[in-house]
Amino acid sequence: HVQLVESGGGPVQAGESLRLSCKTSGYTAGRYCMAWFRQAPGKEREGVAVIDSAGYTSYEDSVKGRFTISQDYAKNTLYLQMNSLKPEDTAIYYCAASYVGCGNSGTWRQNDRYNYWGQGTQVTVS
């Protein structure tokens, strides 16, 4: 049984930073592909960042250089460090896990690839 719980969201001002956390149940180490998705008001859910079992990462173009995805294996926690936040970053952020791997630069963005999802945490940038 795998459970994902996000935390760290909230209201912030443009230009500020925020760190999201996703605590997973049990010890997953690097066996799962872990990703962050977000859904902004009136928009489709989109992949934000992904990290695979080897530690390789990929990012959606609009967050490159501002966001960093990482894992703390000892704490079974996935992080998304968000710097220089913009109003367009406002969304509900979800963490997701896939036990079939991340795929490639295109397929990691596909929602149906992920087996487990968190409930989401709201980030509002004004």
Tab-separated table of N, CA and C in Angstrom, residues 56-101:
chain	number	residue	atom	x	y	z
A	56	TYR	N	17.803	11.359	-12.297
A	56	TYR	CA	17.676	12.277	-13.414
A	56	TYR	C	16.376	13.059	-13.304
A	57	THR	N	16.423	14.304	-13.685
A	57	THR	CA	15.269	15.174	-13.571
A	57	THR	C	14.914	15.821	-14.892
A	58	SER	N	13.666	16.223	-14.994
A	58	SER	CA	13.191	16.958	-16.151
A	58	SER	C	12.127	17.932	-15.677
A	59	TYR	N	12.005	19.062	-16.377
A	59	TYR	CA	11.096	20.115	-15.958
A	59	TYR	C	10.285	20.655	-17.112
A	60	GLU	N	9.102	21.116	-16.779
A	60	GLU	CA	8.297	21.856	-17.730
A	60	GLU	C	9.024	23.172	-18.017
A	61	ASP	N	8.969	23.616	-19.255
A	61	ASP	CA	9.782	24.752	-19.679
A	61	ASP	C	9.601	26.006	-18.822
A	62	SER	N	8.384	26.292	-18.428
A	62	SER	CA	8.118	27.544	-17.728
A	62	SER	C	8.697	27.600	-16.312
A	63	VAL	N	9.108	26.452	-15.768
A	63	VAL	CA	9.640	26.439	-14.407
A	63	VAL	C	11.138	26.164	-14.365
A	64	LYS	N	11.753	25.925	-15.497
A	64	LYS	CA	13.187	25.653	-15.531
A	64	LYS	C	13.966	26.834	-14.960
A	65	GLY	N	14.914	26.509	-14.099
A	65	GLY	CA	15.716	27.540	-13.469
A	65	GLY	C	15.100	28.121	-12.218
A	66	ARG	N	13.820	27.830	-11.983
A	66	ARG	CA	13.137	28.346	-10.802
A	66	ARG	C	12.746	27.242	-9.827
A	67	PHE	N	12.368	26.089	-10.353
A	67	PHE	CA	11.913	24.976	-9.518
A	67	PHE	C	12.966	23.874	-9.496
A	68	THR	N	13.035	23.168	-8.383
A	68	THR	CA	13.939	22.036	-8.246
A	68	THR	C	13.220	20.883	-7.564
A	69	ILE	N	13.240	19.722	-8.201
A	69	ILE	CA	12.652	18.528	-7.614
A	69	ILE	C	13.761	17.695	-6.976
A	70	SER	N	13.483	17.119	-5.827
A	70	SER	CA	14.472	16.309	-5.136
A	70	SER	C	13.776	15.305	-4.237
A	71	GLN	N	14.541	14.325	-3.758
A	71	GLN	CA	14.017	13.323	-2.843
A	71	GLN	C	14.944	13.148	-1.661
A	72	ASP	N	14.359	12.922	-0.511
A	72	ASP	CA	15.087	12.526	0.676
A	72	ASP	C	14.659	11.095	0.961
A	73	TYR	N	15.492	10.143	0.582
A	73	TYR	CA	15.118	8.738	0.709
A	73	TYR	C	14.955	8.306	2.161
A	74	ALA	N	15.766	8.852	3.035
A	74	ALA	CA	15.675	8.496	4.448
A	74	ALA	C	14.337	8.910	5.044
A	75	LYS	N	13.773	9.991	4.544
A	75	LYS	CA	12.503	10.498	5.050
A	75	LYS	C	11.317	10.113	4.178
A	76	ASN	N	11.587	9.378	3.106
A	76	ASN	CA	10.532	8.983	2.169
A	76	ASN	C	9.725	10.196	1.704
A	77	THR	N	10.436	11.253	1.364
A	77	THR	CA	9.773	12.507	1.038
A	77	THR	C	10.277	13.077	-0.280
A	78	LEU	N	9.348	13.495	-1.094
A	78	LEU	CA	9.622	14.189	-2.340
A	78	LEU	C	9.426	15.682	-2.108
A	79	TYR	N	10.294	16.495	-2.695
A	79	TYR	CA	10.213	17.943	-2.526
A	79	TYR	C	10.116	18.656	-3.862
A	80	LEU	N	9.504	19.814	-3.822
A	80	LEU	CA	9.539	20.735	-4.945
A	80	LEU	C	9.858	22.113	-4.388
A	81	GLN	N	11.087	22.546	-4.606
A	81	GLN	CA	11.500	23.876	-4.200
A	81	GLN	C	11.123	24.850	-5.303
A	82	MET	N	10.319	25.843	-4.965
A	82	MET	CA	9.823	26.796	-5.938
A	82	MET	C	10.334	28.186	-5.577
A	83	ASN	N	11.141	28.750	-6.446
A	83	ASN	CA	11.684	30.088	-6.248
A	83	ASN	C	11.124	31.046	-7.291
A	84	SER	N	11.224	32.319	-6.996
A	84	SER	CA	10.766	33.360	-7.922
A	84	SER	C	9.361	33.077	-8.434
A	85	LEU	N	8.467	32.819	-7.525
A	85	LEU	CA	7.108	32.447	-7.897
A	85	LEU	C	6.392	33.578	-8.628
A	86	LYS	N	5.577	33.170	-9.580
A	86	LYS	CA	4.811	34.092	-10.401
A	86	LYS	C	3.324	33.793	-10.247
A	87	PRO	N	2.472	34.770	-10.519
A	87	PRO	CA	1.030	34.518	-10.429
A	87	PRO	C	0.575	33.337	-11.282
A	88	GLU	N	1.210	33.114	-12.411
A	88	GLU	CA	0.838	32.000	-13.271
A	88	GLU	C	1.206	30.636	-12.699
A	89	ASP	N	1.942	30.622	-11.593
A	89	ASP	CA	2.227	29.373	-10.898
A	89	ASP	C	1.082	28.946	-9.990
A	90	THR	N	0.100	29.800	-9.836
A	90	THR	CA	-1.052	29.487	-9.000
A	90	THR	C	-1.759	28.242	-9.519
A	91	ALA	N	-1.912	27.255	-8.656
A	91	ALA	CA	-2.511	25.983	-9.059
A	91	ALA	C	-2.611	25.073	-7.851
A	92	ILE	N	-3.317	23.981	-8.037
A	92	ILE	CA	-3.250	22.890	-7.086
A	92	ILE	C	-2.122	21.980	-7.540
A	93	TYR	N	-1.216	21.688	-6.638
A	93	TYR	CA	-0.054	20.867	-6.956
A	93	TYR	C	-0.237	19.465	-6.401
A	94	TYR	N	0.032	18.475	-7.243
A	94	TYR	CA	-0.125	17.077	-6.878
A	94	TYR	C	1.200	16.340	-7.036
A	95	CYS	N	1.486	15.443	-6.126
A	95	CYS	CA	2.601	14.537	-6.348
A	95	CYS	C	2.054	13.207	-6.837
A	96	ALA	N	2.860	12.498	-7.590
A	96	ALA	CA	2.440	11.247	-8.191
A	96	ALA	C	3.609	10.275	-8.250
A	97	ALA	N	3.287	8.989	-8.216
A	97	ALA	CA	4.307	7.950	-8.249
A	97	ALA	C	3.947	6.883	-9.255
A	98	SER	N	4.940	6.420	-9.974
A	98	SER	CA	4.774	5.351	-10.946
A	98	SER	C	5.774	4.246	-10.670
A	99	TYR	N	5.282	3.008	-10.610
A	99	TYR	CA	6.194	1.891	-10.406
A	99	TYR	C	6.644	1.246	-11.714
A	100	VAL	N	6.224	1.816	-12.833
A	100	VAL	CA	6.655	1.307	-14.136
A	100	VAL	C	7.732	2.189	-14.754
A	101	GLY	N	8.218	3.155	-14.012
A	101	GLY	CA	9.253	4.036	-14.501
A	101	GLY	C	8.706	5.332	-15.055
